[in-house]
GROMACS .gro file of C-alpha atoms in nm:
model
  439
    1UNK     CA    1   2.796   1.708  -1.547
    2UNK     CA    2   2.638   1.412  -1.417
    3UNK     CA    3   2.823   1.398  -1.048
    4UNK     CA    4   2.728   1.791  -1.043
    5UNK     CA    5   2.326   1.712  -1.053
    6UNK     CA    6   2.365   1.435  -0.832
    7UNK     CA    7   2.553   1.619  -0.552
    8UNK     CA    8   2.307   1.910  -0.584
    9UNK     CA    9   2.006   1.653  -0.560
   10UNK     CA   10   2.129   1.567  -0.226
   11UNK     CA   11   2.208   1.887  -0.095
   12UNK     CA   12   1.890   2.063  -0.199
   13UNK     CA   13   1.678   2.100   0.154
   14UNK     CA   14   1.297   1.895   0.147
   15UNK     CA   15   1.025   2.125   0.054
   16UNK     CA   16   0.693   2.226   0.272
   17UNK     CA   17   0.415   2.381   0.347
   18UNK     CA   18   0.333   2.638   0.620
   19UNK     CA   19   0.578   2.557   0.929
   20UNK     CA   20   0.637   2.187   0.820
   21UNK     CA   21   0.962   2.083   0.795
   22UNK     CA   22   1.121   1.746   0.748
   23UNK     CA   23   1.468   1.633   0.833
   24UNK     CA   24   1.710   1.623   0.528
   25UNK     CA   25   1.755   1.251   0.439
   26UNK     CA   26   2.121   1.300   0.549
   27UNK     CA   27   2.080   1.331   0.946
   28UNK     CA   28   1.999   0.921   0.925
   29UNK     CA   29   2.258   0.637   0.887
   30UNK     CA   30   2.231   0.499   0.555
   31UNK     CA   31   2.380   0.245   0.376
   32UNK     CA   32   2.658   0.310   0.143
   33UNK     CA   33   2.612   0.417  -0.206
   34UNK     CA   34   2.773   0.301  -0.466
   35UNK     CA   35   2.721   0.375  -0.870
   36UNK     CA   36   2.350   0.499  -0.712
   37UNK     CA   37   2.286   0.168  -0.634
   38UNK     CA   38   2.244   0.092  -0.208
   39UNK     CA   39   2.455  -0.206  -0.096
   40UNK     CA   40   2.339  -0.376   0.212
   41UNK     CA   41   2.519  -0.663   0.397
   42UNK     CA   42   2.360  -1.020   0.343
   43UNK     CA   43   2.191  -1.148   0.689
   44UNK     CA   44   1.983  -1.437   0.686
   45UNK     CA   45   1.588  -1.370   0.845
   46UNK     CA   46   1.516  -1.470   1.174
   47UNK     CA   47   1.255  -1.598   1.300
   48UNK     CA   48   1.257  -1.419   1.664
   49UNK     CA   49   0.993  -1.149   1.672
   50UNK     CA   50   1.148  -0.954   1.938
   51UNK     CA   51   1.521  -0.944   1.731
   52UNK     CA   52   1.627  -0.768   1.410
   53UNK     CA   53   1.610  -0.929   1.137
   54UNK     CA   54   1.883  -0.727   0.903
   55UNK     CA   55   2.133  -0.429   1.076
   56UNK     CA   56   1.899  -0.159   0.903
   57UNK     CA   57   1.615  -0.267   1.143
   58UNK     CA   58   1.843  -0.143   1.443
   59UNK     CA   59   1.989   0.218   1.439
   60UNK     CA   60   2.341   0.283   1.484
   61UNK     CA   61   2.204   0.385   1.834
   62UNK     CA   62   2.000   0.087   1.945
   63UNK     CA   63   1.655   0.208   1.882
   64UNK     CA   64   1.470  -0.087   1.724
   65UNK     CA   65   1.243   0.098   1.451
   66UNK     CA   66   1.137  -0.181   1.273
   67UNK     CA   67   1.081  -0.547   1.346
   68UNK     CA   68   1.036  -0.812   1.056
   69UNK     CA   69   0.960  -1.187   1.091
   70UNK     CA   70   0.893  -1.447   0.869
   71UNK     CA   71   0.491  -1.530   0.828
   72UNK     CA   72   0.517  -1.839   0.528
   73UNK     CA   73   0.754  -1.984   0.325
   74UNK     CA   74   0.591  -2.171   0.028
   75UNK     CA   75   0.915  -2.385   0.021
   76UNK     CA   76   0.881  -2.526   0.323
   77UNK     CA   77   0.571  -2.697   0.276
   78UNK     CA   78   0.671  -2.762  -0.147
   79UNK     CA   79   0.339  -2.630  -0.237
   80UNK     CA   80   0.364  -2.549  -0.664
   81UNK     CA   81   0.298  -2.150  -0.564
   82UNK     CA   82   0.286  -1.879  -0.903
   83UNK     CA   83   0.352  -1.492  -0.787
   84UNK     CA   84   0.066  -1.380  -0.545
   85UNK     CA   85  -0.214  -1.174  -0.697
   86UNK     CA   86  -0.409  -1.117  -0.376
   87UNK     CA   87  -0.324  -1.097  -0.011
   88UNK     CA   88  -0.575  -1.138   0.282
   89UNK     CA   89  -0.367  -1.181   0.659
   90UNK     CA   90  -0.497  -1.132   0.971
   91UNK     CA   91  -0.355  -1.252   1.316
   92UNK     CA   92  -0.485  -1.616   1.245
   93UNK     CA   93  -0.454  -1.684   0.861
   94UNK     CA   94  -0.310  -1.645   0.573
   95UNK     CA   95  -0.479  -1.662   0.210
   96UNK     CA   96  -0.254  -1.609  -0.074
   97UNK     CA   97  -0.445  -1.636  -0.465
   98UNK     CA   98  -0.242  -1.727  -0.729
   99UNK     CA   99  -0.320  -1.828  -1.105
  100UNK     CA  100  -0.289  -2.182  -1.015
  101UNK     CA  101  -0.469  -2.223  -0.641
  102UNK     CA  102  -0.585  -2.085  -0.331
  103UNK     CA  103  -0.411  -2.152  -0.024
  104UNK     CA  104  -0.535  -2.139   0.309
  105UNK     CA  105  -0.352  -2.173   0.618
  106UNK     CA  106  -0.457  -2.144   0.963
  107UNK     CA  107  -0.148  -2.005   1.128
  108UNK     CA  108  -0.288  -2.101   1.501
  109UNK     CA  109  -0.373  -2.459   1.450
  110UNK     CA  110  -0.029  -2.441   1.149
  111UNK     CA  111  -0.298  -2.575   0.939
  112UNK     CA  112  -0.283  -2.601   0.544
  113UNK     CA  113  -0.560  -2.605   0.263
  114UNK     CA  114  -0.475  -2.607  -0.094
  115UNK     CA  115  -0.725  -2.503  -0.357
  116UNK     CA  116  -0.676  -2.588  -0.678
  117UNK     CA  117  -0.800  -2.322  -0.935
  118UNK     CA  118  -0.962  -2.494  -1.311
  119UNK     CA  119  -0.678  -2.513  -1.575
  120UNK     CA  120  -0.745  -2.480  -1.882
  121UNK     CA  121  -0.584  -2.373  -2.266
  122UNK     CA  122  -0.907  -2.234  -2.366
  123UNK     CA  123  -0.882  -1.943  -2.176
  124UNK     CA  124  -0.631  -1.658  -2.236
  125UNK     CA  125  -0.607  -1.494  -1.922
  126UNK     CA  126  -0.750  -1.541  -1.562
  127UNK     CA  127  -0.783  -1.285  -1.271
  128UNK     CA  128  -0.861  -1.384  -0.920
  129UNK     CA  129  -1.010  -1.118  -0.612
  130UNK     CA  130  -1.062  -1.267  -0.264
  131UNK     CA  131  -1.316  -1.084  -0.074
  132UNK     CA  132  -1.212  -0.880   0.268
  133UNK     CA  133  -1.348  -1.170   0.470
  134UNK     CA  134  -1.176  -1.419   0.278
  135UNK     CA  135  -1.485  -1.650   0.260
  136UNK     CA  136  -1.550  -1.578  -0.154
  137UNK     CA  137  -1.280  -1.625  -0.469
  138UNK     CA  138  -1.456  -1.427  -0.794
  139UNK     CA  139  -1.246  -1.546  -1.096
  140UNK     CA  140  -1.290  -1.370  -1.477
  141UNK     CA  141  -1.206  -1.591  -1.717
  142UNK     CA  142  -1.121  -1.502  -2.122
  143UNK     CA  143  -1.164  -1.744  -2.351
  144UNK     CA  144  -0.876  -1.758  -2.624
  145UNK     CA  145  -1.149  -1.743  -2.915
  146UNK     CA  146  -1.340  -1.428  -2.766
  147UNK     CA  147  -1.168  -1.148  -2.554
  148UNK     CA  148  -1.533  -0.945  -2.601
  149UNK     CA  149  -1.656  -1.126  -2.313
  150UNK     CA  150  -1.569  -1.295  -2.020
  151UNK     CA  151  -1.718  -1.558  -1.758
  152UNK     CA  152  -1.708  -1.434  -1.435
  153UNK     CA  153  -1.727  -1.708  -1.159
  154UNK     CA  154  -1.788  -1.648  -0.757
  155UNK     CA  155  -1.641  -1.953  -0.569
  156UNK     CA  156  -1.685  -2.021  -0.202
  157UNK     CA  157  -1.355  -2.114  -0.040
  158UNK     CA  158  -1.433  -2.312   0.252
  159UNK     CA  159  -1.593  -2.577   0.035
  160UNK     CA  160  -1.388  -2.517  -0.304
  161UNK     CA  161  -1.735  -2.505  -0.457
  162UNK     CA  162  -1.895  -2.283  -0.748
  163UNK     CA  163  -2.204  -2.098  -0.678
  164UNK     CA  164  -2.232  -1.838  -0.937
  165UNK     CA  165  -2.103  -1.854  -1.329
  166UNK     CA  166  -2.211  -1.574  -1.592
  167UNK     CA  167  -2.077  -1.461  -1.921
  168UNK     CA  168  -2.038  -1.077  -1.918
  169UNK     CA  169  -1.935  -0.865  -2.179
  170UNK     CA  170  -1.571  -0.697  -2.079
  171UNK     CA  171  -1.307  -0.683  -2.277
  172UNK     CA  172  -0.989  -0.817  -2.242
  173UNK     CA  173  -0.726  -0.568  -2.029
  174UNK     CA  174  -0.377  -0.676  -1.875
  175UNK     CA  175  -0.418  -0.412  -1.603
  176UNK     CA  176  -0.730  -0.531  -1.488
  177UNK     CA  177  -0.785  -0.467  -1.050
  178UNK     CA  178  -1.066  -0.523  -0.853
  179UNK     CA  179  -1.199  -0.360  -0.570
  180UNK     CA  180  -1.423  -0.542  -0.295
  181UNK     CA  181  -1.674  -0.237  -0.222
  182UNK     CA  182  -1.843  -0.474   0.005
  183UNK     CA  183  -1.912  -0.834   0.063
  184UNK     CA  184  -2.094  -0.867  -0.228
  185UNK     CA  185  -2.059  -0.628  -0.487
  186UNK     CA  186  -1.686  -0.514  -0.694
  187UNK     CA  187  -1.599  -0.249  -0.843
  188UNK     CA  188  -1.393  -0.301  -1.207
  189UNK     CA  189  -1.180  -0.048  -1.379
  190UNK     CA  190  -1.184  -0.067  -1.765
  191UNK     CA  191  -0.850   0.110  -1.891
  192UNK     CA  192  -0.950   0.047  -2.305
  193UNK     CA  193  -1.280   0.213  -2.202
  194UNK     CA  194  -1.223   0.437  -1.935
  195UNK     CA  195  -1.521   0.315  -1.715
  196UNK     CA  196  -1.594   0.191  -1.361
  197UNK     CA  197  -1.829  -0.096  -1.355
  198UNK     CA  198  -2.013  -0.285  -1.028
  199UNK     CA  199  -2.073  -0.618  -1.037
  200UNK     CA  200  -2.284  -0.788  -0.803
  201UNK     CA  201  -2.293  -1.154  -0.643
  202UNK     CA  202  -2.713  -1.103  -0.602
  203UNK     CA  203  -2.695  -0.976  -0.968
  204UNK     CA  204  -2.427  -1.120  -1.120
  205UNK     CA  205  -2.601  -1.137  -1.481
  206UNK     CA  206  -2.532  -0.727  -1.500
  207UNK     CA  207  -2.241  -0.586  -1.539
  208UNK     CA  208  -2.360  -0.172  -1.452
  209UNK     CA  209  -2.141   0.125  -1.538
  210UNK     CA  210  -2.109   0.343  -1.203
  211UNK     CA  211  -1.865   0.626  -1.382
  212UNK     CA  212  -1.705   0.686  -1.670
  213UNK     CA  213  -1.361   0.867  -1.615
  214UNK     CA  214  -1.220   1.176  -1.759
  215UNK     CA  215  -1.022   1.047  -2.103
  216UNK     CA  216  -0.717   1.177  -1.974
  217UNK     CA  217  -0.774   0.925  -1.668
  218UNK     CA  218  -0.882   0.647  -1.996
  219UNK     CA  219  -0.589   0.633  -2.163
  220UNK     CA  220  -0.307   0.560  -1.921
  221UNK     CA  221  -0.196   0.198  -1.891
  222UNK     CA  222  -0.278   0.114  -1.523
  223UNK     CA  223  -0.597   0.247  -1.338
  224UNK     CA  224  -0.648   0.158  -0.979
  225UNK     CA  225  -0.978   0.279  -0.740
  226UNK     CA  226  -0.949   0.359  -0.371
  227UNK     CA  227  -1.248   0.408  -0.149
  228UNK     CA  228  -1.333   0.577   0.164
  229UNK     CA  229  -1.507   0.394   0.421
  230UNK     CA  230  -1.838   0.559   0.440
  231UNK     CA  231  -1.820   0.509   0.058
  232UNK     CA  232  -1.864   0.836  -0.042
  233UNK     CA  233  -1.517   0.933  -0.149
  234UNK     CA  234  -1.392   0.737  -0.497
  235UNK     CA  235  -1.048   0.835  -0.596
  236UNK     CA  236  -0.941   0.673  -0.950
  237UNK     CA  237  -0.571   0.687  -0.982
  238UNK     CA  238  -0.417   0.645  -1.363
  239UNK     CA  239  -0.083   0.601  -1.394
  240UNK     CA  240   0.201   0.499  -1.690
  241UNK     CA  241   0.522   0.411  -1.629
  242UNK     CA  242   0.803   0.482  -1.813
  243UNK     CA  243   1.187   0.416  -1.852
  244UNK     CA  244   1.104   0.052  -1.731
  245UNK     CA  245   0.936   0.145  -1.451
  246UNK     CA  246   1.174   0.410  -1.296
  247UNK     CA  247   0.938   0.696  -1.371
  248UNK     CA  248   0.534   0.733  -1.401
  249UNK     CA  249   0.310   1.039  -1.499
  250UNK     CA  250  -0.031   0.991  -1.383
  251UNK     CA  251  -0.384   1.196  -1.288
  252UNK     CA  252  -0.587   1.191  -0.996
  253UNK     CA  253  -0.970   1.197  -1.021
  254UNK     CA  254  -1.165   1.233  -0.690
  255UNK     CA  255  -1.533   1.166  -0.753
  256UNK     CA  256  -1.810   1.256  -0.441
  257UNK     CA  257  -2.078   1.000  -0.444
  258UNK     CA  258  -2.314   1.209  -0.243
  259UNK     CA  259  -2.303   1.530  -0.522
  260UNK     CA  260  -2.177   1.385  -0.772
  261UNK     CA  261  -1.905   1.571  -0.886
  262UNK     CA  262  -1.519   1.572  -1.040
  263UNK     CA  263  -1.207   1.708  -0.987
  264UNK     CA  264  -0.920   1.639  -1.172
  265UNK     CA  265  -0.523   1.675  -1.022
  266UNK     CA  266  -0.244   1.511  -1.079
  267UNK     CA  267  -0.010   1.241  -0.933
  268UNK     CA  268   0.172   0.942  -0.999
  269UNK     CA  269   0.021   0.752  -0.694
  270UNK     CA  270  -0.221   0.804  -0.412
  271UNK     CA  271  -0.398   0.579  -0.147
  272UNK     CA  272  -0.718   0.712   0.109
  273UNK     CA  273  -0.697   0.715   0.537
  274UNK     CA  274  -0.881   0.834   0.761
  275UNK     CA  275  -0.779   1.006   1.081
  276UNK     CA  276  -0.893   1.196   1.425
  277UNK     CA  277  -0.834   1.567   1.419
  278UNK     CA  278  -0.972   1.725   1.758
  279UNK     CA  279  -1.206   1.393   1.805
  280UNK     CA  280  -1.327   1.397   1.450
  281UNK     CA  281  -1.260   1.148   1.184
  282UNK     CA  282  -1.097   1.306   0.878
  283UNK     CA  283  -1.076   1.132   0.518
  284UNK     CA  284  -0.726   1.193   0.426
  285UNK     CA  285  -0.589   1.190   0.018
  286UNK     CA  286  -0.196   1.116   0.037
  287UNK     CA  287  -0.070   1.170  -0.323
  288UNK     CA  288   0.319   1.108  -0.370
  289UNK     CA  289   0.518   1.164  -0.707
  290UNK     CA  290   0.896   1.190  -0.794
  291UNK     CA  291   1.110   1.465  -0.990
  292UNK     CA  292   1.505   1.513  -1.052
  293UNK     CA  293   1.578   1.315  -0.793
  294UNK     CA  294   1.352   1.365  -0.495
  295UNK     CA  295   1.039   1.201  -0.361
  296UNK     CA  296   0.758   1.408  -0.262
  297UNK     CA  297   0.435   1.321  -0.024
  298UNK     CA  298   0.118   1.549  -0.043
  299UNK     CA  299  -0.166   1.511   0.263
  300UNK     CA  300  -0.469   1.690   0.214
  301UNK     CA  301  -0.857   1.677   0.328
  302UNK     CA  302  -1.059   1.511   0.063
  303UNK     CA  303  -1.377   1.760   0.190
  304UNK     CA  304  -1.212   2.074   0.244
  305UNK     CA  305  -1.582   2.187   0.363
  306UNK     CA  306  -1.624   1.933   0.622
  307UNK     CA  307  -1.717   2.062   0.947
  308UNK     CA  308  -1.466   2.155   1.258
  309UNK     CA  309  -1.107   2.199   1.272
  310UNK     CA  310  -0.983   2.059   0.935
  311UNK     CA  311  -0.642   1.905   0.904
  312UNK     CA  312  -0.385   2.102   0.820
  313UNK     CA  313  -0.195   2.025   0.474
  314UNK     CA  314   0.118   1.906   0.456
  315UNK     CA  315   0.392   1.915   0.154
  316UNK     CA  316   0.716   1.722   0.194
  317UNK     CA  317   1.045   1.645  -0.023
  318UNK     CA  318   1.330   1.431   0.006
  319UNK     CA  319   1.630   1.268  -0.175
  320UNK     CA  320   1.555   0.931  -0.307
  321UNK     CA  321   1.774   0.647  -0.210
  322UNK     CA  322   1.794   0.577  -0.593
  323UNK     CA  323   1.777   0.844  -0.839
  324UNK     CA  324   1.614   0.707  -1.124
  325UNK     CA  325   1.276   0.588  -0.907
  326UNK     CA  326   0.946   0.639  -0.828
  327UNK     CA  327   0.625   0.536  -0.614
  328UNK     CA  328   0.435   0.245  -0.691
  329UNK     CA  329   0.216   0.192  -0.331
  330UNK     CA  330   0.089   0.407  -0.074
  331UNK     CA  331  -0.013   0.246   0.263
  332UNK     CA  332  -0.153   0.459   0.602
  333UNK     CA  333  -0.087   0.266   0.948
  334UNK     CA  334  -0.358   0.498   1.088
  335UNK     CA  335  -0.287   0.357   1.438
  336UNK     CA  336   0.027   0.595   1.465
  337UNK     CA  337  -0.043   0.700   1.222
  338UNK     CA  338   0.217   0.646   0.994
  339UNK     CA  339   0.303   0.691   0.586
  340UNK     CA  340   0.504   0.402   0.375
  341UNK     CA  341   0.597   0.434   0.058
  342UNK     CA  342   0.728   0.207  -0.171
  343UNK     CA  343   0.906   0.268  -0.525
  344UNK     CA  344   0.978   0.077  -0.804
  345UNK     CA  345   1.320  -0.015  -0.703
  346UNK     CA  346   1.218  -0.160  -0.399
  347UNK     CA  347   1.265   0.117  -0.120
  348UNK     CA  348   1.106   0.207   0.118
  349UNK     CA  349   1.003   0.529   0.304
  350UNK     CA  350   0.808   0.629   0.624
  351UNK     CA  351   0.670   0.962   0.682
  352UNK     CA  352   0.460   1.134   1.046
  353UNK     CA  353   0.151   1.191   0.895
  354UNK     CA  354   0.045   1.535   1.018
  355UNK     CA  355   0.371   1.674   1.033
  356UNK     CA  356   0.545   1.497   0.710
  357UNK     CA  357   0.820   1.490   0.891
  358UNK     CA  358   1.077   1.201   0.746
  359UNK     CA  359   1.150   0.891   1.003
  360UNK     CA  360   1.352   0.636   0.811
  361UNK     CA  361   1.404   0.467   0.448
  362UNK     CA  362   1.611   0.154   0.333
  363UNK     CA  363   1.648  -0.042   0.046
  364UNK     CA  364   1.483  -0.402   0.052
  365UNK     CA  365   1.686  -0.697  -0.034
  366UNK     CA  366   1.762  -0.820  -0.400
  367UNK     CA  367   1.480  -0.945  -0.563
  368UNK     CA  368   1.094  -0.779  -0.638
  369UNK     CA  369   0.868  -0.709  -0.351
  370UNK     CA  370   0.494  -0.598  -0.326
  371UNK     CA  371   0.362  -0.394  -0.040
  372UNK     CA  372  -0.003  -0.488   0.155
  373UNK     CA  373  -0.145  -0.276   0.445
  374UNK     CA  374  -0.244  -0.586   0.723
  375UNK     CA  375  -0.616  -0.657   0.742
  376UNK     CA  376  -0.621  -0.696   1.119
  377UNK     CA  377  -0.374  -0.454   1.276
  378UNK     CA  378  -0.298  -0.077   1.193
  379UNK     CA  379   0.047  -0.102   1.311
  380UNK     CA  380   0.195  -0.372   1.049
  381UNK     CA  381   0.241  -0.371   0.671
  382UNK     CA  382   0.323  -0.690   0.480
  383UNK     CA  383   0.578  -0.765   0.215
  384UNK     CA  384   0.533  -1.032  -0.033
  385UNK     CA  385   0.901  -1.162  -0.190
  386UNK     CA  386   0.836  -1.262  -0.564
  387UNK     CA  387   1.144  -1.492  -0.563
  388UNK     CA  388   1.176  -1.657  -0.253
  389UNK     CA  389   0.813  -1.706  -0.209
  390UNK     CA  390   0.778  -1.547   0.116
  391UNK     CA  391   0.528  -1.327   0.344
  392UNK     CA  392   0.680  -1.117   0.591
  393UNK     CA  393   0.504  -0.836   0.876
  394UNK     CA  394   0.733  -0.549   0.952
  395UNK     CA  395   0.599  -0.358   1.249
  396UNK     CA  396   0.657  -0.062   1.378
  397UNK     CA  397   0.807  -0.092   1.718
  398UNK     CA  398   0.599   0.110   1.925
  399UNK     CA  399   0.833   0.061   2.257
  400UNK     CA  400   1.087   0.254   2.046
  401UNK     CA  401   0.958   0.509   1.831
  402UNK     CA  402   0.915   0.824   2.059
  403UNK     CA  403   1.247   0.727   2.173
  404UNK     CA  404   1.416   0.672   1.797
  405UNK     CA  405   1.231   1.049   1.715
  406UNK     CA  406   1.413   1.216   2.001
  407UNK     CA  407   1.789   1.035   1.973
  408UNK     CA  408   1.835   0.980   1.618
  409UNK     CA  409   1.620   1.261   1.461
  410UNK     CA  410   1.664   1.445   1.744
  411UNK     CA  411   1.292   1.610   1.724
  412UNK     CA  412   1.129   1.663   2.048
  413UNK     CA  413   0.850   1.876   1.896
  414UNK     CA  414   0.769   1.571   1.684
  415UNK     CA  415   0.811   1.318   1.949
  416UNK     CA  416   0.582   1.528   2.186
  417UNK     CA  417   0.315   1.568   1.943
  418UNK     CA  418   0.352   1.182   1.851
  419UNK     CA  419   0.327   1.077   2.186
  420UNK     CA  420   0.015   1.285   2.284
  421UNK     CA  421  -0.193   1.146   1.986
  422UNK     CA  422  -0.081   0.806   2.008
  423UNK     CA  423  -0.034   0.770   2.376
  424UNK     CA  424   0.291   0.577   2.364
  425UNK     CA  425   0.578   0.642   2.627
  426UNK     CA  426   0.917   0.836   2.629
  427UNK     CA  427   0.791   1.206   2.596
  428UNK     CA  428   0.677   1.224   2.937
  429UNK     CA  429   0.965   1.465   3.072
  430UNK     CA  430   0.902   1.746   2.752
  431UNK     CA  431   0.561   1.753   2.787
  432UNK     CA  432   0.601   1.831   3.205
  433UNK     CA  433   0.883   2.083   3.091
  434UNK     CA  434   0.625   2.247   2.844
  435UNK     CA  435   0.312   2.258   3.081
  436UNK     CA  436   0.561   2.431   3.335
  437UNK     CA  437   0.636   2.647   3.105
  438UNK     CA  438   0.328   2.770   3.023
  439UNK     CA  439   0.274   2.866   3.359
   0.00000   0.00000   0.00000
């Protein structure tokens, strides 16, 4: 009964909407399964940018899609590093926040800064936001005596020195995330209450509700906010997983700023972009979930009354590489631009944006991974290795790509219209074959 569903799974053709089709997960080399579990051969990572780093980097016909190389090791410098809980790289640096320090290092001059965070076993919990620039720490503190309220501290980094301590009243959450709407000013999800709060560095004695979320969006256990860069767009994504994290229900709200109004729809997770359609930026909502086997990626406009041409939606399906998953991040490269997904047991998946069409997936190696789009260049993602301690960039290889769409997915429509938005090489000879035939 079992083997039956599972061999239908994988024979059942992706979904879509209008004329968009994508590639059944089956036309690209994949590792072998076994017991629904994908075993990849052990390679060591290298340090060589312009090398693979693992065989699934290089297709079966020489196409380098993807190229991974080693940013930090905390081991190599036997710094006392807890998991990561924020990110901020760029070309030249690297901050990584833990519960126990800051670390800053300078990866031009290979310099090193270590900033111890304030210890203490009167306080139950701790959670640590760097700001986009990386120039400001803001830590909440609970004490162990009261989780009514909590001190929230604003610490500059360059100097290790604390310039702003208040005691707000916030209760106590373990999914607690924090969003940077600016330089100076957060926005905090409550999941007991079902609010979204501001808090201010040139206020920081308020704590001011900005929206209070449907209760359906209230009660799940994790609530992150997304958004869009001219800040009118707030999407508030509520999520609980299930099954130990192999499958999530969630809801979608999208809020408009400038009219301020709701809509409710669901999905398990969803992230904002922004892209050019016919010279005008679009805001983008990508909304992925998973179902009897199969992941699934949504793109719609978040203004479907925005003026000009407006982007055309696309609906896409395909196996999962595991069948007991789901998605837990959503990142855009909009300089492609390009989708990655990854899941709860550590896969991932990249998608065309305006097509949906499938380019590649892969299992990462053994051991728990978190996903962060790359401050300073639309091309890269970063992965952050739980165990090992390590930051790595995985890039796109631009050199390759039109070339890996026409040979291994053989799709010259897609590498045609890939190469006329993005400008990159290989699709020269189809597009002088199509304007001849037009004439």
């Amino acid at each position: 009964m079992g083997n039956s569903n599972s061999s239908a799974s994988k024979s059942r053709p992706p979904s879509s909407v209008g004329q968009h089709v994508a590639p059944a997960l089956t036309k690209i080399p994949n590792p072998p399964v076994q017991n629904n579990k994908v075993t990849l051969p052990k390679a060591k990572v290298m340090e060589d940018k312009n090398k693979p780093c693992l065989p699934w980097e290089r297709d079966l016909k020489g196409f380098l899609f993807l190229k991974r190389h080693t940013i930090w090791k905390y081991s190599d410098v036997g710094l006392n590093v807890d998991e990561a809980c924020s990110l901020v790289i760029s070309t030249n640096s690297v901050i990584a926040t833990t519960a126990l320090n800051t670390i800053i290092l300078d990866t031009s001059r290979r310099t090193i800064r270590e900033l111890p965070h304030e210890t203490s076993l009167d306080y139950r919990a701790t959670v640590h936001s760097l700001s986009p620039d990386g120039k400001i720490l803001v830590r909440w503190k609970w004490e162990m005596r009261d989780s009514e309220s909590c001190v929230a501290e604003a610490i500059r980094t360059d100097t290790n020195t604390s310039f702003i301590q208040h005691r707000l009243q916030r209760k106590f959450s373990k999914n607690f995330n924090i969003l940077w709407a600016s330089s100076c000013s957060l926005y905090i999800p409550d999941c007991d209450q079902g609010t979204i709060s501001s808090w201010s560095l040139e206020a920081p004695n308020t704590l001011e509700c900005l929206l209070r979320p449907l209760s359906s969006i209230g009660r799940q256990q994790d609530i992150r906010i997304h958004l869009s860069k001219d800040k009118r767009w707030m999407v508030i994504n509520g999520r609980t997983f299930k099954d130990r994290g192999t499958t999530a229900t969630g809801l979608i709200q999208i809020h408009d700023n400038e009219k301020n109004e709701d809509r409710l729809i669901p999905g398990a997770s969803c992230c904002i972009g922004e892209v050019e359609v016919y010279d005008q930026l679009k805001t983008l909502l990508l909304i992925s979930d998973s179902a009897n086997g199969m992941l699934s990626l949504k793109v719609q406009q978040i203004d479907e009354n925005a003026p000009g041409q407006p982007f055309e939606p696309v609906e896409v399906s395909v196996n999962l590489l595991v069948r007991e998953d789901c998605p837990s991040e959503l990142i855009i490269l909009e300089g492609l631009p390009i989708v990655v997904i990854m899941t709860t047991q550590q896969c991932l998946y990249f998608f065309e944006l305006h097509s949906g069409s499938y380019l590649f997936s892969q299992t990462l190696d053994s051991g728990k991974w978190r996903l962060f789009g790359n401050t300073d260049d639309p091309h890269n993602i970063i992965l952050y290795h739980f165990k090992k301690k390590e930051i790595h960039r995985v890039s796109v290889n631009t050199d390759d790509l039109i070339g890996y769409i026409r040979q291994v997915l053989h799709n010259d429509t897609l590498a045609s219209s890939v190469a006329i938005r993005t400008g990159l090489p290989g699709a020269d000879d189809i597009m002088f074959n199509d304007m001849h035939a037009e004439y």
